[in-house]
Coordinates of C-alpha atoms in Angstrom, one line a residue:
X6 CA 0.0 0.0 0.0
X7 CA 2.7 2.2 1.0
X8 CA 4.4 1.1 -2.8
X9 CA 0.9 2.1 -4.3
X10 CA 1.0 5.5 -2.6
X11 CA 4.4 7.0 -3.1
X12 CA 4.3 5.2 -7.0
X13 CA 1.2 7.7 -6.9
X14 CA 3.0 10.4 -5.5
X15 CA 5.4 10.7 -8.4
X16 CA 2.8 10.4 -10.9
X17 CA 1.2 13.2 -9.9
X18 CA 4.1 15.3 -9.4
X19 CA 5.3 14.2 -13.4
X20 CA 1.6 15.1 -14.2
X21 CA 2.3 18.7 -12.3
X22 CA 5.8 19.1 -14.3
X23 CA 4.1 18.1 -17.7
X24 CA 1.6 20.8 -17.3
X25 CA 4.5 22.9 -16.0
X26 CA 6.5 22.2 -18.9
X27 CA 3.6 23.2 -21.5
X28 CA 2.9 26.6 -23.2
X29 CA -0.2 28.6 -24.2
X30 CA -1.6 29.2 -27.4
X31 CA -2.6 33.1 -28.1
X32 CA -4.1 34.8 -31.5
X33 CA -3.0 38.1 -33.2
X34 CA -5.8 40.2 -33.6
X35 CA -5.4 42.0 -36.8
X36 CA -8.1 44.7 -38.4
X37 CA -6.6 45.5 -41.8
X38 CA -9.9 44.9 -43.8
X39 CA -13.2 46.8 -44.2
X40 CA -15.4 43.7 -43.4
X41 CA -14.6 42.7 -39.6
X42 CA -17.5 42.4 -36.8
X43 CA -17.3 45.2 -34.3
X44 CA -15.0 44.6 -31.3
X45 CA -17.5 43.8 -29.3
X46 CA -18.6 41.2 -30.9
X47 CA -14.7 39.9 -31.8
X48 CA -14.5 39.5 -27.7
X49 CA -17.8 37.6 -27.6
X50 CA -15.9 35.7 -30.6
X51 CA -12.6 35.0 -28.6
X52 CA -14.5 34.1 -24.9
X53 CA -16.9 31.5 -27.3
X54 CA -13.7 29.6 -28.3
X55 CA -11.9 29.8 -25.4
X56 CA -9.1 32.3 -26.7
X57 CA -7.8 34.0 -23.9
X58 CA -4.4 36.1 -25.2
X59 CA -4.4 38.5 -27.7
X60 CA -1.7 40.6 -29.7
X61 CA -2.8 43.7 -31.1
X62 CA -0.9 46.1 -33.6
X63 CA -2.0 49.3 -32.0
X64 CA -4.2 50.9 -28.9
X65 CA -7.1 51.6 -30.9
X66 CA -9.4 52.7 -28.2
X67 CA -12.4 50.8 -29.3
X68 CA -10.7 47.6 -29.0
X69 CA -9.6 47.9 -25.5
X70 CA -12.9 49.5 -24.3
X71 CA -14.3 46.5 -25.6
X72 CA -12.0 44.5 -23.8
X73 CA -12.5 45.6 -20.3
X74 CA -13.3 43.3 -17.9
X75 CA -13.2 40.4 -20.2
X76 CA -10.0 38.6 -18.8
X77 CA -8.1 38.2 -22.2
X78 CA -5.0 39.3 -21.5
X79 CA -3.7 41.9 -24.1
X80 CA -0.3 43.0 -26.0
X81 CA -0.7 46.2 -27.2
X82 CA 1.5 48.0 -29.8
X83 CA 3.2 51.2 -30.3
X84 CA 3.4 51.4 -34.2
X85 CA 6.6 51.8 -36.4
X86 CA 5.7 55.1 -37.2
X87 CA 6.2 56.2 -33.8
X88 CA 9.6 55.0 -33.0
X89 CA 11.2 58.6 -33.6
X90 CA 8.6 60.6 -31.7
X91 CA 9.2 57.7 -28.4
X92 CA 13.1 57.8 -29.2
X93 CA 13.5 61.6 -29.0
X94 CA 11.1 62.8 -26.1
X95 CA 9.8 60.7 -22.9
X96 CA 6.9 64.2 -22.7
X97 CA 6.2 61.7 -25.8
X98 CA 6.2 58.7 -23.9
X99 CA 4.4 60.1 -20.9
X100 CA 1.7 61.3 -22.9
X101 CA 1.5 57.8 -24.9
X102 CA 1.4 55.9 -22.0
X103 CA -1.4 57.6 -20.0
X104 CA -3.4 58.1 -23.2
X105 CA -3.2 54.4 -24.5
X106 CA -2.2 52.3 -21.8
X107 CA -3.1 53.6 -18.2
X108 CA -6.2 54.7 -19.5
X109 CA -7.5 51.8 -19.9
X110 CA -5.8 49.6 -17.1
X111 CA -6.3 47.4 -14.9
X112 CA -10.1 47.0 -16.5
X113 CA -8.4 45.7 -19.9
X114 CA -5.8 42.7 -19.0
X115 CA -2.8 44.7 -20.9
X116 CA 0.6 42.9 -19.9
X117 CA 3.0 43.4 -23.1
X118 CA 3.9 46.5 -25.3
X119 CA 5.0 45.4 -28.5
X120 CA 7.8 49.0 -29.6
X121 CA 7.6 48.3 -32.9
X122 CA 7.4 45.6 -35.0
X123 CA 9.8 44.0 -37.2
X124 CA 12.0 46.8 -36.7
X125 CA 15.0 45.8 -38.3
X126 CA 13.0 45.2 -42.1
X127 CA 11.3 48.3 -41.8
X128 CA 11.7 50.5 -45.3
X129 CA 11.8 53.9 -43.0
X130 CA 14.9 52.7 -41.3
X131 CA 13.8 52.9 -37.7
X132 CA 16.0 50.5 -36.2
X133 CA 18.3 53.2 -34.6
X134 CA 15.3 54.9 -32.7
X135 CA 13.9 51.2 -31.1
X136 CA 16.0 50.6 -28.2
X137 CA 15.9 54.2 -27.2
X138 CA 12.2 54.3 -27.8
X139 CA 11.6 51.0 -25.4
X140 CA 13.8 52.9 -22.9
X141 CA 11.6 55.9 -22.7
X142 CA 8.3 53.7 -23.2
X143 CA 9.8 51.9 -19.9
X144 CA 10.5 55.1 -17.9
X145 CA 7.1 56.5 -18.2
X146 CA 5.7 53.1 -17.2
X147 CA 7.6 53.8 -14.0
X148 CA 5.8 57.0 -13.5
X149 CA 2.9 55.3 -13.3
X150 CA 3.9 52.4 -11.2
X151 CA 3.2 49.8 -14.2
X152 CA 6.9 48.4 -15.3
X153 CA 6.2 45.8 -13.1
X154 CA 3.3 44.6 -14.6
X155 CA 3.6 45.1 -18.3
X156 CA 6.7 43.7 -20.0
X157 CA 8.1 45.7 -22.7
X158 CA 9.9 43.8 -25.8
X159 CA 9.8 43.8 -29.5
X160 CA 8.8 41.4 -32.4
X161 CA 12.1 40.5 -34.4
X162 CA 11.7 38.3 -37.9
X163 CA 14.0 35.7 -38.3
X164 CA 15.6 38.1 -41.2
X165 CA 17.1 39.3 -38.2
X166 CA 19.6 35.9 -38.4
X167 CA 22.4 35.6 -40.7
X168 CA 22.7 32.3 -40.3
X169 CA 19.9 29.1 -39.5
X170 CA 21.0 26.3 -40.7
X171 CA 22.0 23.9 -38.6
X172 CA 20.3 25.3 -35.8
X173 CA 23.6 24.8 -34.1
X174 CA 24.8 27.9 -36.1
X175 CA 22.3 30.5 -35.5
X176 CA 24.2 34.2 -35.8
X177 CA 22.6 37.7 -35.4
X178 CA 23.1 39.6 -38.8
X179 CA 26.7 41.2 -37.6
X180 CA 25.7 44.8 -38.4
X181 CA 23.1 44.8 -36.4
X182 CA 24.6 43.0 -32.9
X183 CA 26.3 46.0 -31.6
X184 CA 23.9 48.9 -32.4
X185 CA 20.5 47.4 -31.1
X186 CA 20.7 43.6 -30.7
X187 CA 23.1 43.6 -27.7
X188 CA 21.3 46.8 -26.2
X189 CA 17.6 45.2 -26.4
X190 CA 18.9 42.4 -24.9
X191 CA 20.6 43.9 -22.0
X192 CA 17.5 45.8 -21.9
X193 CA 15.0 42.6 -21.8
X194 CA 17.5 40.9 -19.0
X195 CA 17.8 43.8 -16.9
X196 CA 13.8 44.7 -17.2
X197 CA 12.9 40.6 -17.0
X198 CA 11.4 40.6 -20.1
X199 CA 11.4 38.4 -23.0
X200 CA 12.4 38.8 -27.0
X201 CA 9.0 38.7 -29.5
X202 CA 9.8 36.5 -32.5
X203 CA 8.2 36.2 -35.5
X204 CA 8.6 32.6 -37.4
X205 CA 7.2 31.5 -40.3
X206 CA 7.9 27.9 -41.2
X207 CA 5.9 28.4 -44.1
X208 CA 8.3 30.9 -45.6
X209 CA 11.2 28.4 -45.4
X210 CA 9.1 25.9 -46.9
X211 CA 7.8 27.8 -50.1
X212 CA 10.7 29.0 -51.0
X213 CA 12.7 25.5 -50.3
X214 CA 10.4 23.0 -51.1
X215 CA 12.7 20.8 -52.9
X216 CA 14.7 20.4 -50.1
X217 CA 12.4 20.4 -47.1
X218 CA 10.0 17.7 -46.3
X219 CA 6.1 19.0 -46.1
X220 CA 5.4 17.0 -43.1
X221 CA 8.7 18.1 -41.0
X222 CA 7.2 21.7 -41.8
X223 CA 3.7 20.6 -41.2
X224 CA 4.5 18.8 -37.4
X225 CA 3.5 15.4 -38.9
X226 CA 5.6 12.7 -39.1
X227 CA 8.8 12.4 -40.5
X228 CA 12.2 11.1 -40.0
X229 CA 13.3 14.1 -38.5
X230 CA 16.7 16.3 -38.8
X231 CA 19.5 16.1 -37.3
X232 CA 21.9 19.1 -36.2
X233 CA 25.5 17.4 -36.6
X234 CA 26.7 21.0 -34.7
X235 CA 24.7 19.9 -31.5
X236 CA 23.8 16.7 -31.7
X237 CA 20.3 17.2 -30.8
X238 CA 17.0 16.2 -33.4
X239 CA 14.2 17.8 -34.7
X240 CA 11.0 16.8 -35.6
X241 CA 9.8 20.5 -36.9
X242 CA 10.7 23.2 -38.4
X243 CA 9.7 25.2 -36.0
X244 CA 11.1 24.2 -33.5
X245 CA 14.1 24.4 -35.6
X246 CA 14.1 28.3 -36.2
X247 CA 13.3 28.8 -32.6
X248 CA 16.0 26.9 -31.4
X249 CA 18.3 28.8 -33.9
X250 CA 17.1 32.2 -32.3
X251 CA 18.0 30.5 -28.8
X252 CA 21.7 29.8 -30.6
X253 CA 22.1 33.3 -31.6
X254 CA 21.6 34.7 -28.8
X255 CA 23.6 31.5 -26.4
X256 CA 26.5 33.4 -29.3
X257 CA 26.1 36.7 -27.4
X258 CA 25.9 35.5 -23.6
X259 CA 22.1 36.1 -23.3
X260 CA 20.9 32.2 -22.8
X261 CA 18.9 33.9 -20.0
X262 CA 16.4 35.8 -21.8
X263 CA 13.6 34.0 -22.7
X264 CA 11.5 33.7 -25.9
X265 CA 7.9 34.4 -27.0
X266 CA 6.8 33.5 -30.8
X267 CA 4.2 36.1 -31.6
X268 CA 3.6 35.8 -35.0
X269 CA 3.1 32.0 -36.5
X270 CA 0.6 30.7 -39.3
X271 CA 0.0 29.2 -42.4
X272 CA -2.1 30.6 -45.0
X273 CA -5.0 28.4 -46.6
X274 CA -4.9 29.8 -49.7
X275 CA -2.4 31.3 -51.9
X276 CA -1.1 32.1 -55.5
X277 CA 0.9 29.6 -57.8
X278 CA 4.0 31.1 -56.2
X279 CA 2.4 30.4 -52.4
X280 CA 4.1 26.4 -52.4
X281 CA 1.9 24.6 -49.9
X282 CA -0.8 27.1 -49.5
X283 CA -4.2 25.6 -48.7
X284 CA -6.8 25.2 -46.4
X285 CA -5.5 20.9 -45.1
X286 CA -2.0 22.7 -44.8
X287 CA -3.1 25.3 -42.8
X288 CA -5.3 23.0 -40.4
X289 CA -2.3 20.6 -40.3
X290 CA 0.1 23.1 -39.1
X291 CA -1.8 25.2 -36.4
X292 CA -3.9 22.0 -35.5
X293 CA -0.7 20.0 -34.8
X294 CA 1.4 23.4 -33.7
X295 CA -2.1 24.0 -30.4
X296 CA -1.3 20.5 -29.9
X297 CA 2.2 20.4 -29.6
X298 CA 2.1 24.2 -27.2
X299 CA -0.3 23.0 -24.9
X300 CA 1.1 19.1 -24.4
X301 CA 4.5 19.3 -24.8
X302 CA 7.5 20.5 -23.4
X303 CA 10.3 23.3 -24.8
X304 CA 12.5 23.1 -27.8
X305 CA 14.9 20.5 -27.7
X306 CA 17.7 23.1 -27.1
X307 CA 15.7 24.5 -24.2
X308 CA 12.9 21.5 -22.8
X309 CA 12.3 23.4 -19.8
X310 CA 10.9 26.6 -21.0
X311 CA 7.7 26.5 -22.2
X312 CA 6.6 27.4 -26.3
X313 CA 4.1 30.1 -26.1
X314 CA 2.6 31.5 -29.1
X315 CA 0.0 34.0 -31.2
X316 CA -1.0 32.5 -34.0
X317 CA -1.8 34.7 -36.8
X318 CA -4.0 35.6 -37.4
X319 CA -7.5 35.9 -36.1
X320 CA -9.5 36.7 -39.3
X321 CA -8.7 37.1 -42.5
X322 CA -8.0 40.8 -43.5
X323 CA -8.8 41.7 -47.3
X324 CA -7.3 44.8 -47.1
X325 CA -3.8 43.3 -46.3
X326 CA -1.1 44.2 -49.6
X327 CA 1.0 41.8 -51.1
X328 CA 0.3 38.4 -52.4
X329 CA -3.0 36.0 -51.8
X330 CA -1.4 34.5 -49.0
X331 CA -1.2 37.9 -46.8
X332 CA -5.0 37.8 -46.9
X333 CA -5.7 34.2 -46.0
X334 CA -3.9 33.5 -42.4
X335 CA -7.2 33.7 -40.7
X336 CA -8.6 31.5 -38.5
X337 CA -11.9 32.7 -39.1
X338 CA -13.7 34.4 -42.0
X339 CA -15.2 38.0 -41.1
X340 CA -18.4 36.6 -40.6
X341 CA -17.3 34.8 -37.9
X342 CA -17.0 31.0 -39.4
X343 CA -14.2 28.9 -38.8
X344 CA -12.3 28.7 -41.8
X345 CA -11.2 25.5 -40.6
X346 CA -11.6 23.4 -37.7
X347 CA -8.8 23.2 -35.1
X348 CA -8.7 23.0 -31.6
X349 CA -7.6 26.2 -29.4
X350 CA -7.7 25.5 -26.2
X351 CA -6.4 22.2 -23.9
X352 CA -9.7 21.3 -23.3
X353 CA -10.0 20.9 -27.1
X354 CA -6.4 18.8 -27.4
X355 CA -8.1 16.6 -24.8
X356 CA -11.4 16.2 -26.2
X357 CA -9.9 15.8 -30.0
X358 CA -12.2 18.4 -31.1
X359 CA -12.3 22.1 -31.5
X360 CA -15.2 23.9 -29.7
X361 CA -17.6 25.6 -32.7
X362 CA -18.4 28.6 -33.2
X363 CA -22.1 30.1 -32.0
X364 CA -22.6 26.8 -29.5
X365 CA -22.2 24.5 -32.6
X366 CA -21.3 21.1 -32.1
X367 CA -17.9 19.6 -31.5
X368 CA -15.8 18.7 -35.2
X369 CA -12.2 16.9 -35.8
X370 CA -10.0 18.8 -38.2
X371 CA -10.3 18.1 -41.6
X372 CA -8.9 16.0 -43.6
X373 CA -8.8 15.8 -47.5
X374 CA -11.0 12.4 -46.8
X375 CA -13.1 14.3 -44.4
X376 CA -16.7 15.8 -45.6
X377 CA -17.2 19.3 -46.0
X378 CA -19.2 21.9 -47.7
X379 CA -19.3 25.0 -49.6
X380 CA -21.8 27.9 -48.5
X381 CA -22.0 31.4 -49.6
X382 CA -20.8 34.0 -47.8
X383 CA -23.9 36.0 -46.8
X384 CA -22.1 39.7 -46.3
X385 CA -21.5 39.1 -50.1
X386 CA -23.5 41.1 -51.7
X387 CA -26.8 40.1 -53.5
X388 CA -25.5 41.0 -57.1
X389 CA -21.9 38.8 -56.3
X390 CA -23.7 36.4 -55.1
X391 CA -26.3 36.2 -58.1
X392 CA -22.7 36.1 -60.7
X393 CA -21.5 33.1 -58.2
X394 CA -24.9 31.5 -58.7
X395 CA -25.4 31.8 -62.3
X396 CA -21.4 30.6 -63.4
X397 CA -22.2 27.4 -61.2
X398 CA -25.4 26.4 -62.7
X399 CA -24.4 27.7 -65.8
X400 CA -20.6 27.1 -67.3
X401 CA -19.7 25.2 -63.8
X402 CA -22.3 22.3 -64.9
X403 CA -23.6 22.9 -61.1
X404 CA -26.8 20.4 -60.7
X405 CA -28.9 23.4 -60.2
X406 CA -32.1 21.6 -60.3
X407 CA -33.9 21.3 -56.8
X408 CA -33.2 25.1 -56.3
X409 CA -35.8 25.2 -58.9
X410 CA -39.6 25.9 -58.3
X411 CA -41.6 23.6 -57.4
X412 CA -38.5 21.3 -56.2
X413 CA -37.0 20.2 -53.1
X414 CA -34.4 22.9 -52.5
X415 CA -36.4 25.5 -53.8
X416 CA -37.5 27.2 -50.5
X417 CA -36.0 29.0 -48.7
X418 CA -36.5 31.5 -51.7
X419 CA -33.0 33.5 -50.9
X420 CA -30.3 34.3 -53.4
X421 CA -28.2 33.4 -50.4
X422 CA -29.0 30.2 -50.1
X423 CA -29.4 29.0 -53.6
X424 CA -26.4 30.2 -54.4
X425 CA -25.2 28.2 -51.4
X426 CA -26.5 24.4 -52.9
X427 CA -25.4 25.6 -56.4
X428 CA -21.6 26.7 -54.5
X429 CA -21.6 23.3 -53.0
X430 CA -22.8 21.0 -56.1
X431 CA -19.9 22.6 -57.9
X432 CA -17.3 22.1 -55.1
X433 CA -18.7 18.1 -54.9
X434 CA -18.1 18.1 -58.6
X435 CA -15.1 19.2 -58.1
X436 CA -13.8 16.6 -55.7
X437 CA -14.0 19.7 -53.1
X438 CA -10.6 20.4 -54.8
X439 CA -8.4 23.8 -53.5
X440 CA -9.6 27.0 -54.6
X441 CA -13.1 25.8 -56.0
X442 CA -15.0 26.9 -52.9
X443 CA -14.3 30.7 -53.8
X444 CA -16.2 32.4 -56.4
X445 CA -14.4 35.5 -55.9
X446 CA -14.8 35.6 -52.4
X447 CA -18.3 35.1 -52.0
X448 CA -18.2 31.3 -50.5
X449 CA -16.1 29.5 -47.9
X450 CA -15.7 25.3 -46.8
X451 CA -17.2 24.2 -43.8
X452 CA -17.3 21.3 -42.1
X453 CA -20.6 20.6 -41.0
X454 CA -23.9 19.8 -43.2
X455 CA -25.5 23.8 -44.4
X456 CA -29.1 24.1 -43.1
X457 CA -31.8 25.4 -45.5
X458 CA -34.9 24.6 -44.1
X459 CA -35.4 21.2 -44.8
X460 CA -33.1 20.7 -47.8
X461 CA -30.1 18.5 -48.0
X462 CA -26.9 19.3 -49.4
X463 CA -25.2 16.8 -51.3
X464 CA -21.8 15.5 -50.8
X465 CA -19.3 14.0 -53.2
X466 CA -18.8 10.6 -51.1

């Protein structure tokens, strides 16, 4: 009996260090698009799924009024642009401080400033003004009695290495290790702070495709890689890139400082150029990525500090420049739906399934065996959606007939929802293949059967 209890004992205390050992998952909550729900409605959004930690890239004042008293802890930025005006004048500061953080604390859960973000690629040259500005941002924290409980650091992209691979051999770009990495690190030891990084295994991946294995980028399995500098395996990429920031900075005498990822993703959809860009990809990776933060220990360069992360992003954001991809790293579509099912929270991990959206039932990701639908997007607008209707039951080939009167899909009598079982017979047809659940934005993929009254939408099985 004695055995029994004390065999007990150390179970639960390897139970306690497990749970120790694992990370939490957070979500960057970006608003470059003219099609997002109101804030209020993005908090109801976040305490629905269970998301408590957001990043933000600025103090807009709507946000964190509509963030009071919800308990979702908050990183709030002080934009690029601002870096000069912080830099040369703590009045600046002062004034920043009160206005966009003070005002609005302790009633919204703010405990990070982002200075900046991704200083060092910035086309305006700013780098010279960042560790001066996160000085002065500090300081008039002070005056107001908060630099103990709101950290101060800033985002870094893994441009910021000049060297990754192995691991084993991760540098700081040399021109930049003297004038602001050594500083900002000094800075983050001496405040007990932690360096932001960015890291995007899909980046590596797209543009090395030949050489790196899909599933060692996607957390699935694989053989693994092995770092002949250190000895040590990996079984991600990620895990990888972050152990290579943990080398470069080992380089400089700063294995003390520790390490938050606050910008990770995978877009599920992209242009020709986007290698691996698709909606399975982008499950697979921040599916297994949750799973692997909230279960699991460190990197194998550092096991015994915990991976926390944002993912990005929380919606998509149609406004964002660049390629496809930028605008299609949500995890939900601005009216709210997943864009694909993953779980968020440990309860989820432990269950297998994500928690749906609006009190929906439970659902496991999806697969490219797995059923799911196409439905239109019903903020489209009535004419877009008429143009997605008529190409599907027209050129598409679309089996448009029970939308027709008189037949069993006819009612309800909504352009939305025809279009919706013309969408979908089209995407079946399709062998729900990527990029034909679209129609020029007016229709996404779900993963659980479309209700219209009492009609039945088809699959391809």
């Amino acid at each position: 009996m004695a055995f029994f209890s004390s065999s007990f004992y150390l179970l639960l205390l390897s139970s306690i260090a497990l749970s120790e050992a694992a990370g939490w998952v957070g979500v960057n909550y970006g608003r470059i698009a003219d099609d997002l729900p109101p804030p209020e409605k993005v908090v109801k959004l976040l305490k629905d799924q269970g998301i408590d930690r957001i990043k933000l890239y600025d103090t807009d004042s709507t946000v964190l009024t509509a963030l009071a008293n919800s308990n979702i802890s908050v990183v709030v930025a002080l934009p690029n642009e601002l870096l000069s005006s912080a830099a040369a004048d703590s009045s600046f500061t002062d004034n920043w401080v009160q206005s966009s953080i003070s005002h609005f604390y302790p009633s919204t859960k703010i405990d990070a400033i982002a200075v900046g973000n991704e200083v060092f690629v910035d086309p305006n040259n700013t780098t010279k003004f960042l560790v001066p500005a996160m000085k002065n941002v500090y300081t008039s924290l002070q005056k107001y009695n908060l630099h103990n409980s709101i950290k101060i650091s800033s985002p870094i992209a893994l441009t910021a290495l000049a060297s990754s691979f192995p691991t084993s051999s991760g540098s700081f770009k040399q021109d930049l290790i003297e004038p602001v990495i050594k500083p900002m690190l000094a800075f983050l030891r001496q405040t007990q702070s932690y360096l932001m990084v960015n890291a995007y295994p899909f980046f590596a991946y797209a543009s090395n495709s030949d050489k790196i294995s899909l599933d060692y980028a996607l957390f699935r399995d694989n053989p693994g890689v092995l770092d002949s500098g250190n000895g040590l395996k990996y079984s991600s990429l990620f895990e990888a890139q972050i152990d290579a920031v943990f080398a470069a900075m080992s380089a400089l005498k700063y294995d003390d400082v520790k390490v938050v990822v606050t910008e990770t993703g995978w877009p599920s959809k992209g242009d020709e150029k986007d290698v691996g860009a698709s909606g399975e990809n982008a499950a697979s990776y921040n599916g297994n990525l949750v799973k692997r933060v909230l279960t699991g220990s460190g990197t194998p360069l550092r096991p015994n500090d915990p991976l926390n992360v944002f993912l990005f992003a929380l919606f998509n954001e149609n406004q964002k420049p660049g390629p496809t991809s930028e605008r299609n790293y949500g995890l939900f579509y601005p009216n709210q739906q997943r864009v694909y099912d993953i779980p968020l929270t440990r309860a989820d991990v432990e269950s297998g399934s994500p928690t749906m959206v609006n009190g929906g039932s439970k659902a496991q990701v999806p697969s490219s065996k797995g059923q799911t639908w196409c439905v239109a997007n019903g903020k489209t607008a009535a004419e877009k959606l008429q143009a997605g209707l008529d190409y599907a039951c027209g050129e598409g080939g679309a089996d448009c007939r029970p939308i027709q009167p008189g037949s069993t899909c006819y009612n309800p009598n909504s352009v939305e929802a025809h279009a919706s079982y013309a969408f979908n017979s089209y995407y079946q047809k399709m062998a729900r293949a990527s990029g034909t659940c679209d129609f020029g934005g007016a229709a996404y993929v779900v993963s659980q059967p479309p209700q219209y009254g009492k009609c039945e939408f088809p699959t391809g099985n």
